[in-house]
Each structure stands twice: as C-alpha cells, then as structure tokens.
Short mmCIF file of C-alpha atoms in Angstrom, two decimals:
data_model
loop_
_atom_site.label_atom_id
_atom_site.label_comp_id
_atom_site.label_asym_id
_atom_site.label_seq_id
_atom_site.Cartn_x
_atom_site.Cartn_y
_atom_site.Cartn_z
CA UNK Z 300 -26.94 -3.50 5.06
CA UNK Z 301 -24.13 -4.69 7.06
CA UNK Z 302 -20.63 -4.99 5.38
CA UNK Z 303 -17.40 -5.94 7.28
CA UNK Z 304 -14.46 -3.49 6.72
CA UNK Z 305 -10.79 -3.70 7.34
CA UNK Z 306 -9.73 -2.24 9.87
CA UNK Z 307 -7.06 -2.94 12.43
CA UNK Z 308 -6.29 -6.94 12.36
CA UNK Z 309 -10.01 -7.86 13.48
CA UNK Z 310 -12.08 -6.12 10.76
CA UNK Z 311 -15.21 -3.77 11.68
CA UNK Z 312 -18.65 -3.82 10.82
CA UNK Z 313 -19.95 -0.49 8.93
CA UNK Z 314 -24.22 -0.80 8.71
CA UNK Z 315 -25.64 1.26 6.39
CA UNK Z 316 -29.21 1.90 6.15
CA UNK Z 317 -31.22 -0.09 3.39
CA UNK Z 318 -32.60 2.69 2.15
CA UNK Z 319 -29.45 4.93 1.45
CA UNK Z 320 -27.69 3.71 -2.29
CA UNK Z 321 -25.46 2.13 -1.89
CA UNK Z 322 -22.54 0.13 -3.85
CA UNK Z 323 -19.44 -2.15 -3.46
CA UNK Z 324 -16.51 -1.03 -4.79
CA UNK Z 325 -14.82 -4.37 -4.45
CA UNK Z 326 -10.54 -5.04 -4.44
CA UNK Z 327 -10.18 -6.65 -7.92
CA UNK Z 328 -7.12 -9.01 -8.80
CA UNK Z 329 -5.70 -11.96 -10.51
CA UNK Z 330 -6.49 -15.04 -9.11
CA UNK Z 331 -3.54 -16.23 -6.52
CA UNK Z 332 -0.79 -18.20 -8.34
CA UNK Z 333 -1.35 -22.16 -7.73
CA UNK Z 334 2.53 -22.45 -7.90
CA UNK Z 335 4.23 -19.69 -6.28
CA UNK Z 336 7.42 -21.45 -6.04
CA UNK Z 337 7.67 -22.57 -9.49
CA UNK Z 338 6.82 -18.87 -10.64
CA UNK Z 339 8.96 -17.34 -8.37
CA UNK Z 340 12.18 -19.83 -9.65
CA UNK Z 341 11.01 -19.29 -13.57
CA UNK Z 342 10.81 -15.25 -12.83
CA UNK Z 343 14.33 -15.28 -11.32
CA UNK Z 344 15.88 -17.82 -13.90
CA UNK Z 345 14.40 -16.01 -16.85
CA UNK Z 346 14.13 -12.42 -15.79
CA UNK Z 347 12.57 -9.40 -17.74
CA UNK Z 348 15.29 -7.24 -19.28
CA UNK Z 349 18.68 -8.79 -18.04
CA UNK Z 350 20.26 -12.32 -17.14
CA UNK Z 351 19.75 -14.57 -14.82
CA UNK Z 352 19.78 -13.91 -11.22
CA UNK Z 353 22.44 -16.53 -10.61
CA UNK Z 354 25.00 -15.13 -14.05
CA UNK Z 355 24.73 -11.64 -12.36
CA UNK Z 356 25.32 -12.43 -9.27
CA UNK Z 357 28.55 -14.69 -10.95
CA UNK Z 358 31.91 -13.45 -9.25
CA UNK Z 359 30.58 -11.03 -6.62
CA UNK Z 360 31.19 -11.39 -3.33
CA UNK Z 361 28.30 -9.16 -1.53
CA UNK Z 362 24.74 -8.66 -2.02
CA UNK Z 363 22.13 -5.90 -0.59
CA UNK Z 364 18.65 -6.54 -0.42
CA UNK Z 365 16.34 -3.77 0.70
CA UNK Z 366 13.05 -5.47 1.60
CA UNK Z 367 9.92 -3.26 3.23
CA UNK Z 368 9.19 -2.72 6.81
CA UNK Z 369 6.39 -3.81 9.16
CA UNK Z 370 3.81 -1.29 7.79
CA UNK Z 371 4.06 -3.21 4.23
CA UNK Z 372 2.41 -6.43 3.63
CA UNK Z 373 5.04 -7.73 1.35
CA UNK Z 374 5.09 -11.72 1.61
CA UNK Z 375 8.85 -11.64 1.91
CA UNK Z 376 9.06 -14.38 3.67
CA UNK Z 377 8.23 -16.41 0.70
CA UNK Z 378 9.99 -14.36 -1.69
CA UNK Z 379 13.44 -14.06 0.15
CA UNK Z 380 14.81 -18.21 0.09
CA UNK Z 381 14.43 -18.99 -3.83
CA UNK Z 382 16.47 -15.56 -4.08
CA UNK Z 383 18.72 -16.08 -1.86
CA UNK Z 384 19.24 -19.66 -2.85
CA UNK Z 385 20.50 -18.19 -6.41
CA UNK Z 386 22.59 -15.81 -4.63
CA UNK Z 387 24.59 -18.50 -3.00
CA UNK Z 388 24.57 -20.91 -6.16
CA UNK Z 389 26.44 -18.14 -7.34
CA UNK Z 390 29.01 -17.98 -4.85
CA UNK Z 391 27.86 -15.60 -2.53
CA UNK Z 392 28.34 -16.41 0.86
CA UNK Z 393 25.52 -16.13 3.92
CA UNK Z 394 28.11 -13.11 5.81
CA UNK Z 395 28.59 -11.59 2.45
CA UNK Z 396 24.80 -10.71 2.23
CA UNK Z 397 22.84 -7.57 4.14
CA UNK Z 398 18.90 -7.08 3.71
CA UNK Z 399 17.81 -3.98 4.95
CA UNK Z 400 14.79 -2.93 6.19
CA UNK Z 401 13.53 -0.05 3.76
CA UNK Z 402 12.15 1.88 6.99
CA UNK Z 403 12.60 5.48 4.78
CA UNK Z 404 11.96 7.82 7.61
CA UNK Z 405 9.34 5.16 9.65
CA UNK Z 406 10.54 3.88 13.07
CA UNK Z 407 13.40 1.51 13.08
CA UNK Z 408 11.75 -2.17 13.13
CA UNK Z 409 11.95 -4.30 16.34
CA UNK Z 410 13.29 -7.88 16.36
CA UNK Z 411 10.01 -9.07 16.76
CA UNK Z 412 8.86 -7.48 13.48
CA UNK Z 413 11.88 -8.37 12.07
CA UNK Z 414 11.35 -11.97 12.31
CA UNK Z 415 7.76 -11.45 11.14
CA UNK Z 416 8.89 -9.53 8.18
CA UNK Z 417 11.70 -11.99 7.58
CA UNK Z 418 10.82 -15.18 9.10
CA UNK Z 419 12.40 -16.19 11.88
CA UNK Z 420 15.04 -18.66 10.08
CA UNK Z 421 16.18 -16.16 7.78
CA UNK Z 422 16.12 -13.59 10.74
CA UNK Z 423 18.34 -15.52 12.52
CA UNK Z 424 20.53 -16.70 9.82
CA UNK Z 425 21.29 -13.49 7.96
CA UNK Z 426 22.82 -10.13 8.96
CA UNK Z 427 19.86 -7.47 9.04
CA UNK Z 428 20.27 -4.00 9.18
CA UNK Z 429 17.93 -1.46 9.61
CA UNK Z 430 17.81 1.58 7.41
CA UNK Z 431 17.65 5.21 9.74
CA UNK Z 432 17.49 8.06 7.33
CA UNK Z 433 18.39 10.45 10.52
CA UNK Z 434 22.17 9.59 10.73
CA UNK Z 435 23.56 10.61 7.82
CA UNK Z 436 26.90 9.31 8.07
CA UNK Z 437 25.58 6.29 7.51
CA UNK Z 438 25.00 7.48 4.04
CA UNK Z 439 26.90 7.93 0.72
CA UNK Z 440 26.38 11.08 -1.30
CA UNK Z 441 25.47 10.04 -5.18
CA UNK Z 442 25.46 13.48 -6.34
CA UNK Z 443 22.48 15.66 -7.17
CA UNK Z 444 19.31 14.23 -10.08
CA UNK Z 445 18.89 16.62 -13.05
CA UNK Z 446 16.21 18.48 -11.21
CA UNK Z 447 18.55 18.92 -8.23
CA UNK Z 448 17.77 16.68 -5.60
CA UNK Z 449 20.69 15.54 -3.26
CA UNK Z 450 20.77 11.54 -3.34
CA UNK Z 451 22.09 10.44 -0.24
CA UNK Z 452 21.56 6.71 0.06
CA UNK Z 453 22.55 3.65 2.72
CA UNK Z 454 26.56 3.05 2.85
CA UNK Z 455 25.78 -0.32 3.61
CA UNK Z 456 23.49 -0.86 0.70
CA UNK Z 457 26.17 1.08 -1.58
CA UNK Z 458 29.06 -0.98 -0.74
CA UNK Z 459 27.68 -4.05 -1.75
CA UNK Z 460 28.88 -5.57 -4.86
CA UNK Z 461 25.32 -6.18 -6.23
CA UNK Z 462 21.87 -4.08 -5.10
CA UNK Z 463 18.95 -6.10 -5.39
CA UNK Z 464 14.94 -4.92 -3.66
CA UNK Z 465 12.11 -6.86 -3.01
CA UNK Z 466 8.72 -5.45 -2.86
CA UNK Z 467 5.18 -5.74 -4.24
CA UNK Z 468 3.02 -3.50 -6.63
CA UNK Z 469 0.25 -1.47 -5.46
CA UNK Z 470 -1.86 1.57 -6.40
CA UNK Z 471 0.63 4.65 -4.30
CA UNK Z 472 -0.69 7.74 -3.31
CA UNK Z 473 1.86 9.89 -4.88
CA UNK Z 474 4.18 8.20 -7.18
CA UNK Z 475 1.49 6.25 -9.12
CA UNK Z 476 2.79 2.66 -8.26
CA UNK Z 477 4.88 1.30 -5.27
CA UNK Z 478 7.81 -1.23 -5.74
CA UNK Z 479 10.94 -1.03 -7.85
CA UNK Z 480 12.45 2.45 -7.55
CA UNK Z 481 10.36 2.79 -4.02
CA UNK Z 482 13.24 0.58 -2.05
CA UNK Z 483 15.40 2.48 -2.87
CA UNK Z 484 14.11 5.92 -2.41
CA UNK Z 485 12.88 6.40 0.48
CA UNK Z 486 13.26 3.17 1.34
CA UNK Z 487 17.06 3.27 1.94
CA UNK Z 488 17.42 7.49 1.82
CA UNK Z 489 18.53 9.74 4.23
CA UNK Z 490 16.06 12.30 5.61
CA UNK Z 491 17.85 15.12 2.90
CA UNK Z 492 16.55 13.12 -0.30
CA UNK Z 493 13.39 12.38 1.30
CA UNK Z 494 12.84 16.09 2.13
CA UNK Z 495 13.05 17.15 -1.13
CA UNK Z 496 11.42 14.11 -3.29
CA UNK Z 497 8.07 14.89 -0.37
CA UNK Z 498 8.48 18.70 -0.60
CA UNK Z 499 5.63 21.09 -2.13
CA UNK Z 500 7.70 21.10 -5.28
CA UNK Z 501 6.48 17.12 -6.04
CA UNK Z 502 3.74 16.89 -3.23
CA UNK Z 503 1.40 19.63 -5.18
CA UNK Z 504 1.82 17.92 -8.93
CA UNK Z 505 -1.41 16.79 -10.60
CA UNK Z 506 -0.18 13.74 -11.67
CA UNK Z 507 2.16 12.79 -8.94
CA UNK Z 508 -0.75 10.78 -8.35
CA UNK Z 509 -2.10 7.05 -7.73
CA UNK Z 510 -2.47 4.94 -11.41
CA UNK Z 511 -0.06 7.59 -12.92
CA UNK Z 512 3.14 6.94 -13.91
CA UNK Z 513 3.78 7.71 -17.65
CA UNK Z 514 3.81 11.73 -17.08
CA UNK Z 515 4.60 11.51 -13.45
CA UNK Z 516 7.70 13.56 -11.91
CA UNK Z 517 7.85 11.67 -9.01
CA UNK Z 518 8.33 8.43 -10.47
CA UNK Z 519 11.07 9.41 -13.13
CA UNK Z 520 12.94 11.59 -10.05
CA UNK Z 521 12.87 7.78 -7.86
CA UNK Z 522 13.96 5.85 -11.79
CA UNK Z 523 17.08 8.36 -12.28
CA UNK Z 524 17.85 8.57 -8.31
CA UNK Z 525 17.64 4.64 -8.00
CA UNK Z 526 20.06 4.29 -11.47
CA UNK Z 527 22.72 6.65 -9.09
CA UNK Z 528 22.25 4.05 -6.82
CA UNK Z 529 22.93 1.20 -9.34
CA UNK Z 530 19.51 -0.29 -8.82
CA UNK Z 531 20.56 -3.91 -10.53
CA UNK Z 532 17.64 -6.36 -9.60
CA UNK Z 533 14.24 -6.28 -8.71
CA UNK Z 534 11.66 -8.98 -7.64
CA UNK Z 535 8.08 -7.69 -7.06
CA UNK Z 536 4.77 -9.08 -6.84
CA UNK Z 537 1.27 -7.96 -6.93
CA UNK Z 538 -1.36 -9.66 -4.51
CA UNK Z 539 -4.60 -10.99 -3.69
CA UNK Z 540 -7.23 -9.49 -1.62
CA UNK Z 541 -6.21 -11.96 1.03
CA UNK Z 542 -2.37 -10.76 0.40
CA UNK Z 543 -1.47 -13.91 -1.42
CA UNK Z 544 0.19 -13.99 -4.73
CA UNK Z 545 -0.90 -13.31 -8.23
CA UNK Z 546 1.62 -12.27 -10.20
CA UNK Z 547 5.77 -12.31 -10.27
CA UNK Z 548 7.67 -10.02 -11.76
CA UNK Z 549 11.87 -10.13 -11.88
CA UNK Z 550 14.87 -8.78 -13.73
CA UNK Z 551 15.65 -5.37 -14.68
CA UNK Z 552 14.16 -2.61 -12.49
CA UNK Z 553 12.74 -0.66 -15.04
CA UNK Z 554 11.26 -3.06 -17.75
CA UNK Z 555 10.13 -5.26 -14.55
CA UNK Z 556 8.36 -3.16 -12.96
CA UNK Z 557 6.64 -1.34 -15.76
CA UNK Z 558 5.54 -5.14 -16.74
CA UNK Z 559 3.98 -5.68 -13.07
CA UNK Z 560 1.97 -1.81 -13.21
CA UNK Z 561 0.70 -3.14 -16.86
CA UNK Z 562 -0.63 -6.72 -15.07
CA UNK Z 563 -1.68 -4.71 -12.60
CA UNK Z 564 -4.02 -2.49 -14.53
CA UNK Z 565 -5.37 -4.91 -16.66
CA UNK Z 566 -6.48 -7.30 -13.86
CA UNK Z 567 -7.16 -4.89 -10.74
CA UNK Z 568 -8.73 -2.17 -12.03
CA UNK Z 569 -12.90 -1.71 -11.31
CA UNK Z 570 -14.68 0.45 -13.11
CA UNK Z 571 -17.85 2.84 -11.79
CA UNK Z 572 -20.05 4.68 -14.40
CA UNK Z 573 -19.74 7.69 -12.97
CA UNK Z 574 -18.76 9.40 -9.34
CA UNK Z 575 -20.35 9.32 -6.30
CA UNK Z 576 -21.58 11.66 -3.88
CA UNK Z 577 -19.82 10.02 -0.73
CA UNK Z 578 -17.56 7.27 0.25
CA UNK Z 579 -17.15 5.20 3.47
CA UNK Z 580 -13.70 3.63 2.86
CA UNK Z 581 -10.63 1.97 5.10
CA UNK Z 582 -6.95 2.25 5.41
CA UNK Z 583 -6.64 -1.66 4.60
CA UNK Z 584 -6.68 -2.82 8.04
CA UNK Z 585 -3.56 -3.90 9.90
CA UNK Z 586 -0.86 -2.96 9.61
CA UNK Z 587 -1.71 0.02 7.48
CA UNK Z 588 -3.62 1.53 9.63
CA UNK Z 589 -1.52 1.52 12.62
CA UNK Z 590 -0.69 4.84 12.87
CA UNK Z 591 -3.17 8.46 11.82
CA UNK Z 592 -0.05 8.88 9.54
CA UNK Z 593 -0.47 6.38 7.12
CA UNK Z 594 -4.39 6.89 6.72
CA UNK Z 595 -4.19 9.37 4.18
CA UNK Z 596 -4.39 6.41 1.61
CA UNK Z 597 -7.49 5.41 2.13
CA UNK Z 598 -8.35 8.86 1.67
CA UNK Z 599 -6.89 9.85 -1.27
CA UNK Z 600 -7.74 6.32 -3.05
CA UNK Z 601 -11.45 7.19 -2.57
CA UNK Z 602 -11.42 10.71 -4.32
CA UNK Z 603 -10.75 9.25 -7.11
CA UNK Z 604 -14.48 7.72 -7.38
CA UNK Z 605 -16.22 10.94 -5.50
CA UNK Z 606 -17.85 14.06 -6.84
CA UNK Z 607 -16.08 17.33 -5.95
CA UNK Z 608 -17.32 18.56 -2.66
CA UNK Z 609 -18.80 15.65 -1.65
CA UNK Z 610 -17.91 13.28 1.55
CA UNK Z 611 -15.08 10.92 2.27
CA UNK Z 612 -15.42 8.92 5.67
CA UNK Z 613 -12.50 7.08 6.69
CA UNK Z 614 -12.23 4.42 9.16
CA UNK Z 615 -9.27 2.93 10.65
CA UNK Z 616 -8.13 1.54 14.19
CA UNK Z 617 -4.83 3.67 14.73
CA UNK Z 618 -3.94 1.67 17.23
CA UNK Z 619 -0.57 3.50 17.86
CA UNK Z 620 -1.83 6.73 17.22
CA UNK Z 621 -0.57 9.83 15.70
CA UNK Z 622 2.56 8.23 14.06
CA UNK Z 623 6.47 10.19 14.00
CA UNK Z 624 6.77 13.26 16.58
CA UNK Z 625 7.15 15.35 14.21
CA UNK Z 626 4.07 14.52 12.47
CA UNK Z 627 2.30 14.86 15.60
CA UNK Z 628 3.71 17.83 16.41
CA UNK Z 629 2.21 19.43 13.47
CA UNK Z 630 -0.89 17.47 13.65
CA UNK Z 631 -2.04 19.05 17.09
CA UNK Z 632 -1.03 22.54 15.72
CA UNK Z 633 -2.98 21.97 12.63
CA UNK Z 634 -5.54 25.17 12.07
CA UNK Z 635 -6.77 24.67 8.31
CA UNK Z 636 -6.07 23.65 5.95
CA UNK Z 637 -5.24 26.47 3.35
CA UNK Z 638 -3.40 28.47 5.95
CA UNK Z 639 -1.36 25.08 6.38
CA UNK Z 640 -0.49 24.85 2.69
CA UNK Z 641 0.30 28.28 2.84
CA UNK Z 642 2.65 28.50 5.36
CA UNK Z 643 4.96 24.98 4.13
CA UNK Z 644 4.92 26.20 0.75
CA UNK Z 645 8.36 28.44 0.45
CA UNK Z 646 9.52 27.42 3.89
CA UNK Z 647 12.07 24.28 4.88
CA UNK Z 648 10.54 21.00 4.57
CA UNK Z 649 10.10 19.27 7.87
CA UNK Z 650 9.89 15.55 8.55
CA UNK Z 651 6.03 14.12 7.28
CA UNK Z 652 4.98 17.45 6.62
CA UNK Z 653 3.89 16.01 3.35
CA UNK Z 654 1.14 13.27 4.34
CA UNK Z 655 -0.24 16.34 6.02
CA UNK Z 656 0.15 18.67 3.08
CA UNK Z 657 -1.79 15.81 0.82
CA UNK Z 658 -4.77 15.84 3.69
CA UNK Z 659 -4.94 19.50 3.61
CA UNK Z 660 -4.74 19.47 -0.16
CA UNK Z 661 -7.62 16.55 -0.35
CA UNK Z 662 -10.01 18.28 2.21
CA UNK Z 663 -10.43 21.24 -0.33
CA UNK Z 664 -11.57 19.38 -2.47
CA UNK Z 665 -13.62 17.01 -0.60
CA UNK Z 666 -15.35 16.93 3.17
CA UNK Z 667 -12.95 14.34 5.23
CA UNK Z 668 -14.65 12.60 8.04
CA UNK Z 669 -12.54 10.31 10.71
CA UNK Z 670 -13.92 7.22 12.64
CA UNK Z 671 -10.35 6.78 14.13
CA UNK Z 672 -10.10 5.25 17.77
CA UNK Z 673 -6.52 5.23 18.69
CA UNK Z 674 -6.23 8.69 17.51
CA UNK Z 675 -7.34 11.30 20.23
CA UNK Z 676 -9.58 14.42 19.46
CA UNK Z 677 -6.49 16.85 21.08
CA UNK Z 678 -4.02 15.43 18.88
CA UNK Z 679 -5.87 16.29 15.78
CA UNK Z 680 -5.87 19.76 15.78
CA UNK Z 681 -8.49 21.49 13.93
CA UNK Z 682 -9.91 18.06 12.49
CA UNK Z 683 -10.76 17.04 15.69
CA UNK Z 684 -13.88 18.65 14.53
CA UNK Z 685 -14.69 15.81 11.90
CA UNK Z 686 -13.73 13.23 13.67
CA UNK Z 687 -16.23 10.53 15.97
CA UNK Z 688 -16.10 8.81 18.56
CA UNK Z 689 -18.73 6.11 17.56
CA UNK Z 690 -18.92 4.85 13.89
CA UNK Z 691 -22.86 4.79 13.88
CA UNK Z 692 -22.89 8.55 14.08
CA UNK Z 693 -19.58 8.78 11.76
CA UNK Z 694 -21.92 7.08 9.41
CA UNK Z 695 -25.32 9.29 9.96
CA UNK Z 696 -23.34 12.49 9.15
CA UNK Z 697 -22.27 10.71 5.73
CA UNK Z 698 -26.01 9.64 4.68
CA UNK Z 699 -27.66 13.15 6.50
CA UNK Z 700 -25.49 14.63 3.71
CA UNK Z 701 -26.43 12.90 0.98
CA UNK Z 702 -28.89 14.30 -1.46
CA UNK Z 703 -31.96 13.26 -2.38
CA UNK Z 704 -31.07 9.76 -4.36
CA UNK Z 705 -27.65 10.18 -3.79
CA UNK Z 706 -25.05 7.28 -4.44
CA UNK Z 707 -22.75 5.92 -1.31
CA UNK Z 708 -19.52 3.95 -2.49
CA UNK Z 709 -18.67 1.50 0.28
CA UNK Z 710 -15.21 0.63 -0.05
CA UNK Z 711 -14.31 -1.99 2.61
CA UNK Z 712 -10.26 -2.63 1.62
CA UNK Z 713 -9.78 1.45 0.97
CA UNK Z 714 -6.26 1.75 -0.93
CA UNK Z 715 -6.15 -1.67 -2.29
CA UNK Z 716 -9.58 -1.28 -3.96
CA UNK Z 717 -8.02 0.54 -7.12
CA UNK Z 718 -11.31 1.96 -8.82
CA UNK Z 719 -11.96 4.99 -11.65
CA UNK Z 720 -15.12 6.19 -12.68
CA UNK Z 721 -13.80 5.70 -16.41
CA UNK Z 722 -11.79 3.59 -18.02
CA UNK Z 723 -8.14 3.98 -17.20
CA UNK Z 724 -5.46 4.24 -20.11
CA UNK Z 725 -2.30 2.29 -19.97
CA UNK Z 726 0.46 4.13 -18.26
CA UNK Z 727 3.36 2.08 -18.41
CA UNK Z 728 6.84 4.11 -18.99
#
C-alpha cells in the first residue's frame, strides 16, 4: 500500500506493507464555495452579531488589519480586496490603513513572503508592518486579564481607529480552534503576554486542547485579552483539503467565530470506532512543516485517535530546521522528557519553551517517532534517539511494534485531518 503524504511542498510517499491494518483517516470538509466572492461580499454586508462592515467603519479615519504570517495558509489574498474595498467606501483612505503581519514571536516575514501572503498589488499598495513581539516599546500596555496576565499588544494596531483580523478556522493544538481571538494574541503580542498565555500554568490544562473550546482557559484568557484590545471585526474562513474555501464567516468576533467552530464540527469532523494502536501522520506539508518547531501538530492531532502507549510516527521535511534559537537551544539540551517538565515548571518561562513542554508532555503518553530530514540528529537532543534517517525503516519500527492484528491509522494531511474515536459534542461558547 502506497499512500502519498504531505510533506514539504512536493508530498512523500509512505508504503506500508499489505499485510499490516491499515486505515485512512481522511481531511473531511465542506465542499469549496462555487462563489467565493459573492459569499465573501454577503458575509461582510450582513455580518454575524454587528453592522455592516462599511456603517462601522462610517467616520473613522484608520484601520488595522492583523492578517497571519508565512507559516499560515490563510488565502488572504482573496480575502483582503472585498474588505478593503468596504473600508474605503467608507471613507477610509489607502495611508490611513496598516495590516500587520500576526508573526507572534515567529521570524519577522521577508518581502518576498510578504507579497505571497499579501499579493503583490496589495503589497505594494498598502503600508505593511510587521509585528516583533521582542521590542516592547512598540507595544501598549492594556492592563492585566482577571487571571493576571499582562496584555501588552502592537501600538500600531492600538492606535488605529478600528481593529479588524483576518484568519481561517482550524483544529489548534492548544486553544481548541485558531482564528478570531488568535490575531490578536499572539498574533500582535509582545513576548510578556505570550510568556504567560504559553506558560505551564495554560500549557499543562486538560482541555486547553484541540476541538475544545466551551471549558477551555486558554480560549476565554485570548476572548477577554482580545476585548482589552477592542477586537471590533473579524473575517475568517474554514478550507478545503486543497486550501480553497468552504465556508465565510464575518462580523462580531465572538458570535463569528463560535459560528465558523460550529460549521466546522459539523462538516470536518471523521469519526473512528475506536483507537488505534499506531499512527503514521504529517505536519500538513509546506509551509507547516518548515521548521522541527511547528511539528508538534501533527503530533498532538494524532493522539487523539491512538491508544495510550502506543506509537505516533511523524513525518515532515523541516526544511529550515530547528526553528527560533531559543527553541533550538533547548532542543539540543533536551535530556527527557519528565526531567524537562520538571525543571520549566516553577521557573521563568523562556521563548518556545512551550511547543517543547507539549512534546515532552505527549511522549508520556505515547512513543514519538521522527522521519524529519532538515532536522539533524545533534540538534535533537535526547530524541535524536527516535528519529530516522530513511522513512522505510521509520516505518518498520512502527509495524515491528504493532501487535498481533493491530490497527495502523495513516493520516496523510496530519493536523488538518480533525478525527475522534467518538462522536464529538458541540463546543461552541
């Protein structure tokens, strides 16, 4: 059996032997939208949960619009003209509007991924900024949430008469759903909110967790730190396999997005019968899987579907390694996991420390395998000893440890294949 998995932008072929059990796990959605722009003018002209785009944009002079970066594949591109279009019909001028790019604390983006993010007309066109959550004078203190985080967020999104963010609905590792709230923070956050909102305190939460947001802490600390910010508009969409879109979702940033989690749900979600024993699974390909960083996705989408104790292989290209110097910093210091937990859990959050944490916290509970090229074996610490160098032997170690008529999940699209072994309740806020 031969399937074809993402995995950089070229895809990768995993072959599993016929006589191993094996099943698809397949990335469910809506069917693309035959007229994106006349959904994305109806979503913006009848919104969900406040006016019109163009009445509240009525007698302001400046707009922010935080948009992802390059390791997102939002189609903003398509998104960005029929909203800026209402912008100006409103009497906003081109100078009087800044999108950001919602790096949180990821690498600043280059022009050339600016324009792809963008497109190159409205890259030339409009003034883009990018966020850098390391200089915080470029930041306006909010105050602190109920719970105590400092909210420290982009001057240059604050000063704006009118804050707007574009994104797209997916299955998130931590905070249950991306979009909405997840522009803002981390998206446009200095390094002290994003600290605190990835410490041990949130990181360690049962249900800070993907497909959870009704109950989860993380996503009501991003709602009340995003209304400090004065979160006023949000256009999100979910996608297709082949990243085109299926569903549009505008207005109000809370009723909005809870309306794209519940479409979401209803049309994405596959069902398995029970666990299985192991999982061969992705990061999504390019450009998720750019860096060791952002793998932990694929990883932590897949133990939802596996047994306890049983194996997780992930493959993904890594094509620019490690990731952020501090993550690879701790990376190639990394000794185990439990004496890693242990040692982060009353002392000062560092920088990424907490995709690490949620590796360290997955491989107790399941054995983590690595077929992941761009990464080297003595930059990975102590998992250097589960990672390969070839895929065919990545993949014999998975089906040596399978017991006797044991099931394999093959999950080709990793995080974007949003799967349960039950039926999943609906968790809209």
């Amino acid at each position: 059996m031969k399937v074809p998995f993402a995995f950089g932008k070229h895809g990768i072929e995993v072959s599993v032997p016929d006589s191993v059990r094996a099943e698809f796990v397949r990335c469910r959605s809506a069917a693309a939208l035959s007229n994106v722009h006349g959904a994305l003018g109806a979503a913006l002209d009848r919104p969900i949960g406040c006016a019109p785009l163009v009445e509240l944009a009525a007698g302001k002079r400046t707009a922010a619009i935080s948009v992802c970066d390059i390791t997102r594949p939002a189609p903003n591109s398509i998104t960005l003209p029929p909203l800026l279009a209402r912008l100006h019909e409103a009497g906003i001028p081109i100078d009087g509007v800044t999108i950001l790019i919602a790096t949180g604390l990821h690498r600043i983006a280059t022009d050339d991924e600016i324009r792809t993010i963008l497109g190159p007309e409205i890259a030339q066109k409009y003034r883009v900024v990018n966020h850098d959550a390391q200089r915080p004078e470029q930041h306006r203190y909010l105050g602190s949430t109920r719970s105590g985080t400092p909210v420290y967020i982009d001057e240059r999104f604050m000063a704006a008469d009118l804050h707007i963010t574009l994104g797209f609905i997916e299955q998130h590792l931590m905070l249950g759903f991306s979009g909405g709230r997840k522009l803002i923070v981390p998206g446009v956050a200095a390094q002290e909110t994003i600290k605190v909102i990835h410490s041990p305190r949130f990181n360690r939460e049962p249900l800070a967790t993907e497909g959870s947001i009704a109950d989860n802490p993380l996503h009501h600390e991003f709602l009340e730190i995003a209304a400090m910010a004065r979160h006023d508009f949000i256009l999100d969409v979910t996608l297709t396999h082949d990243r085109q879109i299926s569903g549009v979702f505008a207005g109000n940033p809370v009723k909005a997005h809870a309306a794209g989690v519940e479409f979401l749900e209803e049309t994405s979600l596959e069902q398995l019968p029970e666990p299985v024993d192991a999982a061969i699974t992705s990061s999504a390909g390019y450009p998720l899987d750019l860096t060791f960083y952002q793998v932990l996705k694929g990883v932590t989408a897949a133990a939802h579907i596996v047994k306890p104790g049983g194996t997780i292989l992930l493959v993904a290209e890594c094509a620019e390694g490690i990731g952020s110097p501090e993550y690879a910093r701790m990376l190639a210091a990394y000794s185990g996991n439990q004496s890693f937990l242990d040692s982060i859990r009353d002392a000062p959050v560092e920088i990424d420390q907490w995709q690490l944490e949620r590796l360290a916290l997955g491989s107790l509970k399941h054995r983590l395998l690595f077929y992941t090229p761009g990464a080297k074996p003595e930059q990975l610490g102590c998992l250097a000893a589960q990672t390969f160098a070839n895929l065919d032997d990545a993949i014999a170690a998975v089906v040596d440890g399978l017991p006797p008529g044991g099931r394999l999940a093959l999950v080709p699209d990793g995080p974007y294949a949003y799967a349960r072994e039950v039926a999943l309740e609906a968790t809209v806020a």
